[in-house]
Structure formats: structure tokens, C-alpha cells
mmCIF file of C-alpha atoms in Angstrom:
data_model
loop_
_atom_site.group_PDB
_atom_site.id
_atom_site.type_symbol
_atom_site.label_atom_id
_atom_site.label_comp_id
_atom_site.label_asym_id
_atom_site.label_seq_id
_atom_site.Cartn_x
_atom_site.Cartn_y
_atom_site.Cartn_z
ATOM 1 C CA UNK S 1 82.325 119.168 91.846
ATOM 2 C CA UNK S 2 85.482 121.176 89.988
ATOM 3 C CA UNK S 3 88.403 119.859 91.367
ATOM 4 C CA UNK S 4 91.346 122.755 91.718
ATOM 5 C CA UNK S 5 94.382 121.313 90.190
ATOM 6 C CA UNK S 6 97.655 123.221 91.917
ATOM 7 C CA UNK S 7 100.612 122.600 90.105
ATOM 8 C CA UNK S 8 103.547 124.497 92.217
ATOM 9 C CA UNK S 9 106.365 125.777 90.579
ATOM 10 C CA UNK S 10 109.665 126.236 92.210
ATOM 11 C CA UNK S 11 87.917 95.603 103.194
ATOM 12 C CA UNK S 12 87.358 93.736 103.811
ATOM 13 C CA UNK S 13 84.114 93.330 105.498
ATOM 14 C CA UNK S 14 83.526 95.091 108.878
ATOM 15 C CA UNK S 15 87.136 94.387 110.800
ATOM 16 C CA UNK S 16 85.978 92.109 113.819
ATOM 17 C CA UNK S 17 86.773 93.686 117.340
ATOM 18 C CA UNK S 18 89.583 92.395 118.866
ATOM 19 C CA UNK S 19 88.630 90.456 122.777
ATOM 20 C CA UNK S 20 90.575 92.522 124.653
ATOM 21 C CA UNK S 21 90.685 96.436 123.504
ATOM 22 C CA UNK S 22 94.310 96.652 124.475
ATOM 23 C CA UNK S 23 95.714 100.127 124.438
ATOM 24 C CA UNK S 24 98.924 100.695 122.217
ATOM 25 C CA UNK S 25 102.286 101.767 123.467
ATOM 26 C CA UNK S 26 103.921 104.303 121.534
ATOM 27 C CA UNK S 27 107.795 103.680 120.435
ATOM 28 C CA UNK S 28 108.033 107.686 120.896
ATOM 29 C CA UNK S 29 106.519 110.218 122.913
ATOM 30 C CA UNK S 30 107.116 114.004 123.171
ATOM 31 C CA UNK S 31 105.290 116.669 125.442
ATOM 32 C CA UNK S 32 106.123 120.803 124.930
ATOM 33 C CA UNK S 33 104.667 122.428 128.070
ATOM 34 C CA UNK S 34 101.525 124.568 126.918
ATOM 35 C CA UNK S 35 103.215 127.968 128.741
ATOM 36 C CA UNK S 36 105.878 127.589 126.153
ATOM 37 C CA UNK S 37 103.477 127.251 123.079
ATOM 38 C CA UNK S 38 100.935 130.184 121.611
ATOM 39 C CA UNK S 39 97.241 129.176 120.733
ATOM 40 C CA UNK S 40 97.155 129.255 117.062
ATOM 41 C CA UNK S 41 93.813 131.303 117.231
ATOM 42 C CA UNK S 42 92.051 129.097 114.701
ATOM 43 C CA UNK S 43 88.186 128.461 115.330
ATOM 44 C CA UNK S 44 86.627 125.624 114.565
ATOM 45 C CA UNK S 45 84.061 124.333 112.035
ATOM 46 C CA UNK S 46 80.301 123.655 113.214
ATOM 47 C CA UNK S 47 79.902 120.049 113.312
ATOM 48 C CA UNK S 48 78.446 117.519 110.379
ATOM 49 C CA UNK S 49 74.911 116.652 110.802
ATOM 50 C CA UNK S 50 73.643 113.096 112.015
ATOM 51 C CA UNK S 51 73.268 110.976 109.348
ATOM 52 C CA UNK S 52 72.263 107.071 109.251
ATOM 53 C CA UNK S 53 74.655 104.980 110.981
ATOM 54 C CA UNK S 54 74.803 102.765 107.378
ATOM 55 C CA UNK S 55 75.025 105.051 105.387
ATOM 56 C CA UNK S 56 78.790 107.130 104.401
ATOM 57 C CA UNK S 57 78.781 110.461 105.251
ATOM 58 C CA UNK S 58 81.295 111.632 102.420
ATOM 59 C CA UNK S 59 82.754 109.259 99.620
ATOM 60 C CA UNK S 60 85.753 110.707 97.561
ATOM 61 C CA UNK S 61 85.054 107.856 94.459
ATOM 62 C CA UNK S 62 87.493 107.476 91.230
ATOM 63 C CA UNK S 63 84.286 105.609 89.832
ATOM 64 C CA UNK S 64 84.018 108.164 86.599
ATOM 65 C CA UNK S 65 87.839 108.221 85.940
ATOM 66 C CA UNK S 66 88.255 111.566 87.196
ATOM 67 C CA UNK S 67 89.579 112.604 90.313
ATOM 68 C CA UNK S 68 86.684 115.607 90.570
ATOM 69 C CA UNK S 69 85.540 113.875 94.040
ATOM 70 C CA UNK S 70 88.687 116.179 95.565
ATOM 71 C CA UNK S 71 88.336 120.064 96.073
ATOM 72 C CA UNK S 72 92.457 119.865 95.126
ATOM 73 C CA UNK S 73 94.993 118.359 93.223
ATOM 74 C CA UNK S 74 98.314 119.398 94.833
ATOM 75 C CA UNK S 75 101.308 118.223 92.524
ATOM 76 C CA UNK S 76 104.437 120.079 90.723
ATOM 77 C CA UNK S 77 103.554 118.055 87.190
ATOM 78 C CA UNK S 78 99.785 117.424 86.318
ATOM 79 C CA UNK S 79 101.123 113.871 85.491
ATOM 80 C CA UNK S 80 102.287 112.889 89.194
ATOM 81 C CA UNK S 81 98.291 112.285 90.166
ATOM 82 C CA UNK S 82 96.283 109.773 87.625
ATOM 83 C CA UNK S 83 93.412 107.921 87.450
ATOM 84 C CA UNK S 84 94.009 104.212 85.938
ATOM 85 C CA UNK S 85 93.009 100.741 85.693
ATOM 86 C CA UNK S 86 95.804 98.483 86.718
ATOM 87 C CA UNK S 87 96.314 98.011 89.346
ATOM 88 C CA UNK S 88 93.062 98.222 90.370
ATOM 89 C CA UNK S 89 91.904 96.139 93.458
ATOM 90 C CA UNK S 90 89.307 93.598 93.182
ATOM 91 C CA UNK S 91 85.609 95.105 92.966
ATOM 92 C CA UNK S 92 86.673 97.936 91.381
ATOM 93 C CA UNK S 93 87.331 99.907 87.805
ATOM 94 C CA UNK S 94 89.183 102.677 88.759
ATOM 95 C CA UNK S 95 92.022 103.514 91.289
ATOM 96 C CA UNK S 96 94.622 106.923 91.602
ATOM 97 C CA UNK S 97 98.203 106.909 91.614
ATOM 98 C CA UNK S 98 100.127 109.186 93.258
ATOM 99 C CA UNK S 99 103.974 109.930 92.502
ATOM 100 C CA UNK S 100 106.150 111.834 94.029
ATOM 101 C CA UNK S 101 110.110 112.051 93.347
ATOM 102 C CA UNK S 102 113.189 114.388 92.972
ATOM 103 C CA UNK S 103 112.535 117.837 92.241
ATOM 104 C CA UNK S 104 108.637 117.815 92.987
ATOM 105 C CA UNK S 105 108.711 120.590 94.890
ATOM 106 C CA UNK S 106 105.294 122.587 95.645
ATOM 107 C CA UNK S 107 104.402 126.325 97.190
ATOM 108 C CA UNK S 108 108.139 127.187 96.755
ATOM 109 C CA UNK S 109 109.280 124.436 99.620
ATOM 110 C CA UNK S 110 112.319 122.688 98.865
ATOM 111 C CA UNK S 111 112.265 120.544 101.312
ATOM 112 C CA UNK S 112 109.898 117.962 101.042
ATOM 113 C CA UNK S 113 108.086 116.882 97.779
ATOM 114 C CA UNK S 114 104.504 115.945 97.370
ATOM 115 C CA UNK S 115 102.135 114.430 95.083
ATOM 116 C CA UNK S 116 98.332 114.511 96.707
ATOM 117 C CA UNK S 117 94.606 115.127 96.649
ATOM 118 C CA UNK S 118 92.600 116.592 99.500
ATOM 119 C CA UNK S 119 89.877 117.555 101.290
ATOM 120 C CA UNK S 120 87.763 120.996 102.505
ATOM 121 C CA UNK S 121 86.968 120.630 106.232
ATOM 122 C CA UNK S 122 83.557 120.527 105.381
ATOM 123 C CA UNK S 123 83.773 117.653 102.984
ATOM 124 C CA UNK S 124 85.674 115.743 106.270
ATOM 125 C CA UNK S 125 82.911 116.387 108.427
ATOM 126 C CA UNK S 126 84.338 119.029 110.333
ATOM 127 C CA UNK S 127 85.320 117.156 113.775
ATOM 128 C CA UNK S 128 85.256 118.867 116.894
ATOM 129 C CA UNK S 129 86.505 117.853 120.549
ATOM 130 C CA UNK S 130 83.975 114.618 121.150
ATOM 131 C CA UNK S 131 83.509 113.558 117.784
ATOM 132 C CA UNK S 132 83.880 110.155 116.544
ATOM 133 C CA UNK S 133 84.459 108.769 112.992
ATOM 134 C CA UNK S 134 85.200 106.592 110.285
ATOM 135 C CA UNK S 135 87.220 106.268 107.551
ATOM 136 C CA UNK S 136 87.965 103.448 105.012
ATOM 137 C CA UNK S 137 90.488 103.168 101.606
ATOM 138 C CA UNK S 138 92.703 100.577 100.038
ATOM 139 C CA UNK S 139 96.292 101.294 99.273
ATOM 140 C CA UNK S 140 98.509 99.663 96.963
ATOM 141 C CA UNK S 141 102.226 100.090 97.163
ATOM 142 C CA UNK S 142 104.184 97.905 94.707
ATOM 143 C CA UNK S 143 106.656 95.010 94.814
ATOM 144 C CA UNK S 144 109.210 97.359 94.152
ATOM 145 C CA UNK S 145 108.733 100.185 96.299
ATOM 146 C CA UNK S 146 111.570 101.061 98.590
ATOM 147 C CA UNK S 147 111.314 104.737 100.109
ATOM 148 C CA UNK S 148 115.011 105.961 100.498
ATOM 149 C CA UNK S 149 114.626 109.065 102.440
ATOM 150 C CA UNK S 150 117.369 108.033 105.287
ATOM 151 C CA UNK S 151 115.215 108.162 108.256
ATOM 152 C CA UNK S 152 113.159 110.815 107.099
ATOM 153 C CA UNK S 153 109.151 110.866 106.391
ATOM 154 C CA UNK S 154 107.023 109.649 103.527
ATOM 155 C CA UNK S 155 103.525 110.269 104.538
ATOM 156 C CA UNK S 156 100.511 108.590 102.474
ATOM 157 C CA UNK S 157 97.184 109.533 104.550
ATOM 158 C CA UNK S 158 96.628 112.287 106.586
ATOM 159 C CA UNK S 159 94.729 114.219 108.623
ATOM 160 C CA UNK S 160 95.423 117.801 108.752
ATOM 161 C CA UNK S 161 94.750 121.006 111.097
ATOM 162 C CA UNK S 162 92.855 124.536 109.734
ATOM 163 C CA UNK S 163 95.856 126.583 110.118
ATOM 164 C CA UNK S 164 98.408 124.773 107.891
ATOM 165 C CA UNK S 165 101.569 125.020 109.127
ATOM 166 C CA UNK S 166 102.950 122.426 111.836
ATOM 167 C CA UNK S 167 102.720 118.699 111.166
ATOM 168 C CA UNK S 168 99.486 117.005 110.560
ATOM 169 C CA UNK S 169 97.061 115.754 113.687
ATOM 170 C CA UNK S 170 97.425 111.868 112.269
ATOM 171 C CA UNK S 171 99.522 110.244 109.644
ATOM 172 C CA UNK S 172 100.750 106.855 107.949
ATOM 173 C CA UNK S 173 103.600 106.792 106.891
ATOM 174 C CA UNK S 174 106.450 104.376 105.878
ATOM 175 C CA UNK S 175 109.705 104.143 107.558
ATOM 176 C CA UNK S 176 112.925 103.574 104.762
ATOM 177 C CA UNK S 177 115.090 100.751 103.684
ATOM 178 C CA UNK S 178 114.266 97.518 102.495
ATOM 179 C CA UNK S 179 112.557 96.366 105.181
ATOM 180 C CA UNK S 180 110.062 99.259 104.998
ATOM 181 C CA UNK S 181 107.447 99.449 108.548
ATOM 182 C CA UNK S 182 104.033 101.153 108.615
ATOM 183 C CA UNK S 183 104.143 104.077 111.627
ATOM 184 C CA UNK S 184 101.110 105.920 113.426
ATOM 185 C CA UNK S 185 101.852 109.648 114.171
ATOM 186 C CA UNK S 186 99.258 111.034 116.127
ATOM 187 C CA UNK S 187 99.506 114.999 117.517
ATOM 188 C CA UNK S 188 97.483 117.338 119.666
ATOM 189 C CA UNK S 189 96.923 120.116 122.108
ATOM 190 C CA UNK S 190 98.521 123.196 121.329
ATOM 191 C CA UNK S 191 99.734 124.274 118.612
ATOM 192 C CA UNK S 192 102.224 126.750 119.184
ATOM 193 C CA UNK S 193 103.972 127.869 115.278
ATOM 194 C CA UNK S 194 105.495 124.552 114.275
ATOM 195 C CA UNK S 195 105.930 122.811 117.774
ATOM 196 C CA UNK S 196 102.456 120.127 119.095
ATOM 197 C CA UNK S 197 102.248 120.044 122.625
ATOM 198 C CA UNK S 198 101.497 116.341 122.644
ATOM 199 C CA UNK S 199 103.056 113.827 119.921
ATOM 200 C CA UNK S 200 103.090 110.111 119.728
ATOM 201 C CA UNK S 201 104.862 107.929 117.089
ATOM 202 C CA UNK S 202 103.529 104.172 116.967
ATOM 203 C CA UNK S 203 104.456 101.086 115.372
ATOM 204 C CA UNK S 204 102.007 99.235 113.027
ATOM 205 C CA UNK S 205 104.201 95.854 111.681
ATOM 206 C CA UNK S 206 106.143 95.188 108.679
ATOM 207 C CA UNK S 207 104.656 96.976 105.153
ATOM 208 C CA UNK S 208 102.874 94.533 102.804
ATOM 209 C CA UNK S 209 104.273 95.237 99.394
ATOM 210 C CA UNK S 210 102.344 94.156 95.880
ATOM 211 C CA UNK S 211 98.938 93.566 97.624
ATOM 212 C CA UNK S 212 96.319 95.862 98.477
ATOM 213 C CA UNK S 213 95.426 96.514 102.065
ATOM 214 C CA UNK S 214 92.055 97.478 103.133
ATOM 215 C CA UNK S 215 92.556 100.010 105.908
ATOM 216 C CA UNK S 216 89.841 101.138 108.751
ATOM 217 C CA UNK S 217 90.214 104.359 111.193
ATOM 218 C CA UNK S 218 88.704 104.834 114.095
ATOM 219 C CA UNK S 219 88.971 108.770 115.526
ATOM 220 C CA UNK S 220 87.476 109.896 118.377
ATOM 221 C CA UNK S 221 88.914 113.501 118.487
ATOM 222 C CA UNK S 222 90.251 114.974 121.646
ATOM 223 C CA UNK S 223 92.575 117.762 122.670
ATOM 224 C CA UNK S 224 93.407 115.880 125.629
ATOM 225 C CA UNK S 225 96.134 113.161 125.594
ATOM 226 C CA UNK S 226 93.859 111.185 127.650
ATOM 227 C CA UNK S 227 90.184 111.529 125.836
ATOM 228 C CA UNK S 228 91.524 111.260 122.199
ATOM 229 C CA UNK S 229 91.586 107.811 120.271
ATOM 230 C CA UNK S 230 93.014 106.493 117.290
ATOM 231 C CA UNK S 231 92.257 102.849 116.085
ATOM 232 C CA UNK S 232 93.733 101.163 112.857
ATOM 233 C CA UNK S 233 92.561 97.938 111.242
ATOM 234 C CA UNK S 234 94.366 96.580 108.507
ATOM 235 C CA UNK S 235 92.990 93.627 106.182
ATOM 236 C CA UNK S 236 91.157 93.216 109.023
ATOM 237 C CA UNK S 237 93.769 93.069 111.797
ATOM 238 C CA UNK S 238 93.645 95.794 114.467
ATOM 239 C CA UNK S 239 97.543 98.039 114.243
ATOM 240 C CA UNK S 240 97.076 99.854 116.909
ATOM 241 C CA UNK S 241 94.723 101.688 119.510
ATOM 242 C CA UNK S 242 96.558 105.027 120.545
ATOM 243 C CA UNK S 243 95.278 106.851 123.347
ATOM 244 C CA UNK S 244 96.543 109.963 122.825
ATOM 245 C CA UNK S 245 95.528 113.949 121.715
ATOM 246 C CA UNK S 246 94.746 113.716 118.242
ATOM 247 C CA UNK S 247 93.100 117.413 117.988
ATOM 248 C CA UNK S 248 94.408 120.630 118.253
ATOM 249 C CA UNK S 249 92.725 123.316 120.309
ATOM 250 C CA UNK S 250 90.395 125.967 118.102
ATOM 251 C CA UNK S 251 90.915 123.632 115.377
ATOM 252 C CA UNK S 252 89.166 121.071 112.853
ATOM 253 C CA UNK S 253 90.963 119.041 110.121
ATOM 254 C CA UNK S 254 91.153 118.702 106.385
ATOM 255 C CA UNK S 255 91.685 114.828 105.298
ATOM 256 C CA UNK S 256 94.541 114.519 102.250
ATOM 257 C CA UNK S 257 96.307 111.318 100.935
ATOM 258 C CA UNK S 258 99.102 110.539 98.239
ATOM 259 C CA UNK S 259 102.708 110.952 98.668
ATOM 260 C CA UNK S 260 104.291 113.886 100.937
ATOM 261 C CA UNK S 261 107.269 112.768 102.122
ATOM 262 C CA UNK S 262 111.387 114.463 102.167
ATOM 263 C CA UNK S 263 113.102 115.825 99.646
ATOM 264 C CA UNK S 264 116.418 113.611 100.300
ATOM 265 C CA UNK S 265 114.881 111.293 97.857
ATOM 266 C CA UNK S 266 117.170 109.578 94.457
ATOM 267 C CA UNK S 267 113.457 107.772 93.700
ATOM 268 C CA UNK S 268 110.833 108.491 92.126
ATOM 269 C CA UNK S 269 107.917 106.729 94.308
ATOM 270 C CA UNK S 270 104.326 105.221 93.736
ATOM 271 C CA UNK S 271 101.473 104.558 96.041
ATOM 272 C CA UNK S 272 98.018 103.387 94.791
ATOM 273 C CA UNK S 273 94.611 104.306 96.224
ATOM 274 C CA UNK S 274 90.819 103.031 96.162
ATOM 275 C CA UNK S 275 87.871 105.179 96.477
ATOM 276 C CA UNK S 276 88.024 107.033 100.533
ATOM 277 C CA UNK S 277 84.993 107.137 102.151
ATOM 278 C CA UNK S 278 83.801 108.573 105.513
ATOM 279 C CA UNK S 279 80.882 107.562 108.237
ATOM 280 C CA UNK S 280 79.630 107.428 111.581
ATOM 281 C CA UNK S 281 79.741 103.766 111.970
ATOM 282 C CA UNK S 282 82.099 101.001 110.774
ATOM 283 C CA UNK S 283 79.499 99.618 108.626
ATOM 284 C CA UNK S 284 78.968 102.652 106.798
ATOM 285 C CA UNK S 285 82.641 102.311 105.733
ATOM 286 C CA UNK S 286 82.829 98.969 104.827
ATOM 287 C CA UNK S 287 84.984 98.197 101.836
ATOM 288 C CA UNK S 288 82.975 96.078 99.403
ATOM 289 C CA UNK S 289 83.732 93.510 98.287
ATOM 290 C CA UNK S 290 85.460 91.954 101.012
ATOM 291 C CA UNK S 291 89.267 91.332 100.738
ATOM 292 C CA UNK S 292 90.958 87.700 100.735
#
């Protein structure tokens, strides 16, 4: 596969399941009444075709040294997205490293900055309303990191609706300081311009810094704040089980990770990534080999 290069100018084994499937609470909620919001007029994507539960569906793999795996490249410098070999997580030759800082603006936005690879919707399976699945990738952020962005955003995997514009259906991102925290945004419903009828913000611990963490999602996609799911395991460890609309109406998603994040940055910023994969099942994502 060619990967389009943009450059803008301006683990673990299979996480056990917790005894008690204990729903999250978010730390933030917001609901937008859907007479005040416009459907976006999007369609969606025909579903992916069954596959064998052990089997990934879609694997975007740094195993040549090229980051071809990824229909784009979205950076402001062509050096801001590499392929290397340290640090590279146990099992493995390759990882990318994504970086992101002052002044990497992209599609003539000067308000955020970005660094980042992503997906067709085809290539993430093209979820509709019902459909569940997984997705597995270890990050790496380093001893050293600190995001500065003063209570603003710096995203490293998302999940992201047809249209574009509004924020993404589901993100990670890190919170700033020195005590940096790992959040859940999850969005849905509507999508009326900029504004999601249903958001929720939760909390997902402390960030690890100068190890690599073996992440696990769960999504079962839903419109409605009371069908859709979103599960996180962490080296194993279950974050968070959000109940809450993680799809919006008419629309399927695009999967992207890196660094998007706010402009209001003095840093420049690194985050570290293992091959991505997607499946049906949690063993078809299993990160091999297992981590400590």
C-alpha cells in the first residue's frame, strides 16, 4: 500500500475480565438537545465481513521500517513521523515516533498542532450502530515527557467520524503538568457543525512514563448513550467501562494515532507506538509477546 504523506503548510496476553463488570462514572458529562443540533447528513459505510474470531481483521505493522501500513501521513515536517529502533518494546524491531511541537501547524489551522498517521474507514472496518470491536497497540511516552498545554488537549489515539469536523467519537489523551493523567473522551448522537449531542470525559489513573503500556479497546458502537460501550485495559488492568454514545448518527469512523493536541505548546513532544491491530475478538488482538 502507498502511504499519502501530507505535509501542511501554514500486551500483554489477553487482559483477564475483571469479576464484577462495573460501569465507569464519568468526571464530566454534557448533553445538547437534538432539536438544537442539524444531522450532519453523512451515510455510513457497509459493514466489514465476518472473519475468524483469532484471526486480526486489519494490522497497521512498522515490521518493514516503513510506515506504508497507513493510507496518510499527516505532519507539517516529513521528519515529525519516523520509523526507529529504540525504543522499541520487547518482541519487536520496529516502532513510530510521532512529534508534534510549536509551529506544526497543518491544513492552515493555527490552533492546534499535529503529528499523525491514519486510517480509511474501510481499513477500520467500517462500524455501524451494533458493531463490536477490537483494538490493540503499545505506546511509549518517555521519562521526560511533560505536555504543557495549560488545561488544554493532547490527543494520542483516536477514533474519528466521516464528516471531519467536530471532535473525534473516542480519544486518549493526556491531561498537563507534571503529574500528567490518562482521560477517556467518548462522543455521540448528533452531530450538529461542531457541537455532539452526548459527551463524556473519564478518568483512567496516573500516566506511566518511560515504560511501554500495552493497551486493549473494547467498542461496541451505539448512537444511543445507553447501548454504546467503551472498555480500556491497560497492561492488563481494566481503565474504564463507559456506557455512553460513542457513534454518531449516519456516520462510521476513521481510526488515527500520534500527537494532535493545542497549539499553546513551548515543547516539542514525543509519543512512541507499536504495530495497531484490529479484530473481532480479544484474542485476535493480543499483543505478543506478553508484557511484564
Amino acid at each position: 500500500m502507498a502511504t499519502a504523506l501530507l505535509v501542511a503548510g501554514c500486551g500483554s496476553e489477553d487482559p483477564p475480565a475483571p469479576p464484577v463488570d462495573t460501569v465507569s462514572t464519568p468526571i464530566e458529562t454534557s448533553e445538547v438537545p437534538a432539536s438544537e443540533l442539524s444531522d450532519s447528513g453523512a451515510t455510513s459505510s457497509p459493514g466489514a465481513a465476518t472473519r475468524t474470531a483469532g484471526d486480526p481483521e486489519h494490522e497497521w505493522s512498522y515490521a518493514d521500517g516503513t510506515l506504508d501500513e497507513w493510507s496518510e501521513v499527516q505532519v507539517a515536517r516529513p521528519e515529525q513521523v519516523e520509523v526507529v529502533q529504540d525504543p522499541v518494546r520487547p518482541g519487536y524491531e520496529y516502532a513510530a515516533a510521532f512529534t508534534a511541537g510549536p509551529g506544526d501547524h497543518t491544513f492552515g489551522v493555527t490552533t492546534t498542532i499535529r503529528g499523525e498517521v491514519r486510517s480509511t474507514v474501510a481499513e477500520a472496518g467500517s462500524p455501524t450502530e451494533g458493531d463490536v470491536q477490537w483494538y490493540s497497540w503499545s505506546s511509549y511516552f518517555p521519562e521526560d515527557f511533560e505536555w504543557d498545554g495549560e488545561d488544554e488537549f493532547l490527543i494520542y489515539t483516536q477514533w474519528h467520524q466521516e464528516s471531519n469536523s467536530g471532535s473525534p467519537n473516542i480519544d486518549l489523551w493526556v491531561t498537563d503538568g507534571d503529574d500528567p493523567q490518562l482521560r477517556l473522551s467518548v462522543r455521540g448522537g448528533l452531530l450538529g457543525g461542531e457541537v455532539s449531542q452526548y459527551t463524556a470525559v473519564y478518568d483512567l489513573g496516573p500516566l506511566v512514563l518511560g515504560e511501554w503500556l500495552d493497551h486493549t479497546v473494547r467498542i461496541d458502537w451505539s448512537a444511543d448513550p445507553d447501548e454504546g460501550e467503551t472498555r480500556v485495559w491497560i497492561d492488563g488492568e481494566r481503565k474504564v467501562h463507559a456506557v455512553a454514545a460513542n457513534l454518531y448518527e449516519g456516520q462510521s469512523v476513521y481510526f488515527k494515532q500520534g500527537i494532535y493536541a493545542a497549539s499553546n505548546t513551548d515543547r516539542e513532544h514525543t509519543v512512541y507506538f507499536t504495530d495497531a491491530r484490529r479484530g473481532p475478538s480479544r484474542e485476535s488482538v493480543a499483543i505478543e509477546p506478553p508484557g511484564d
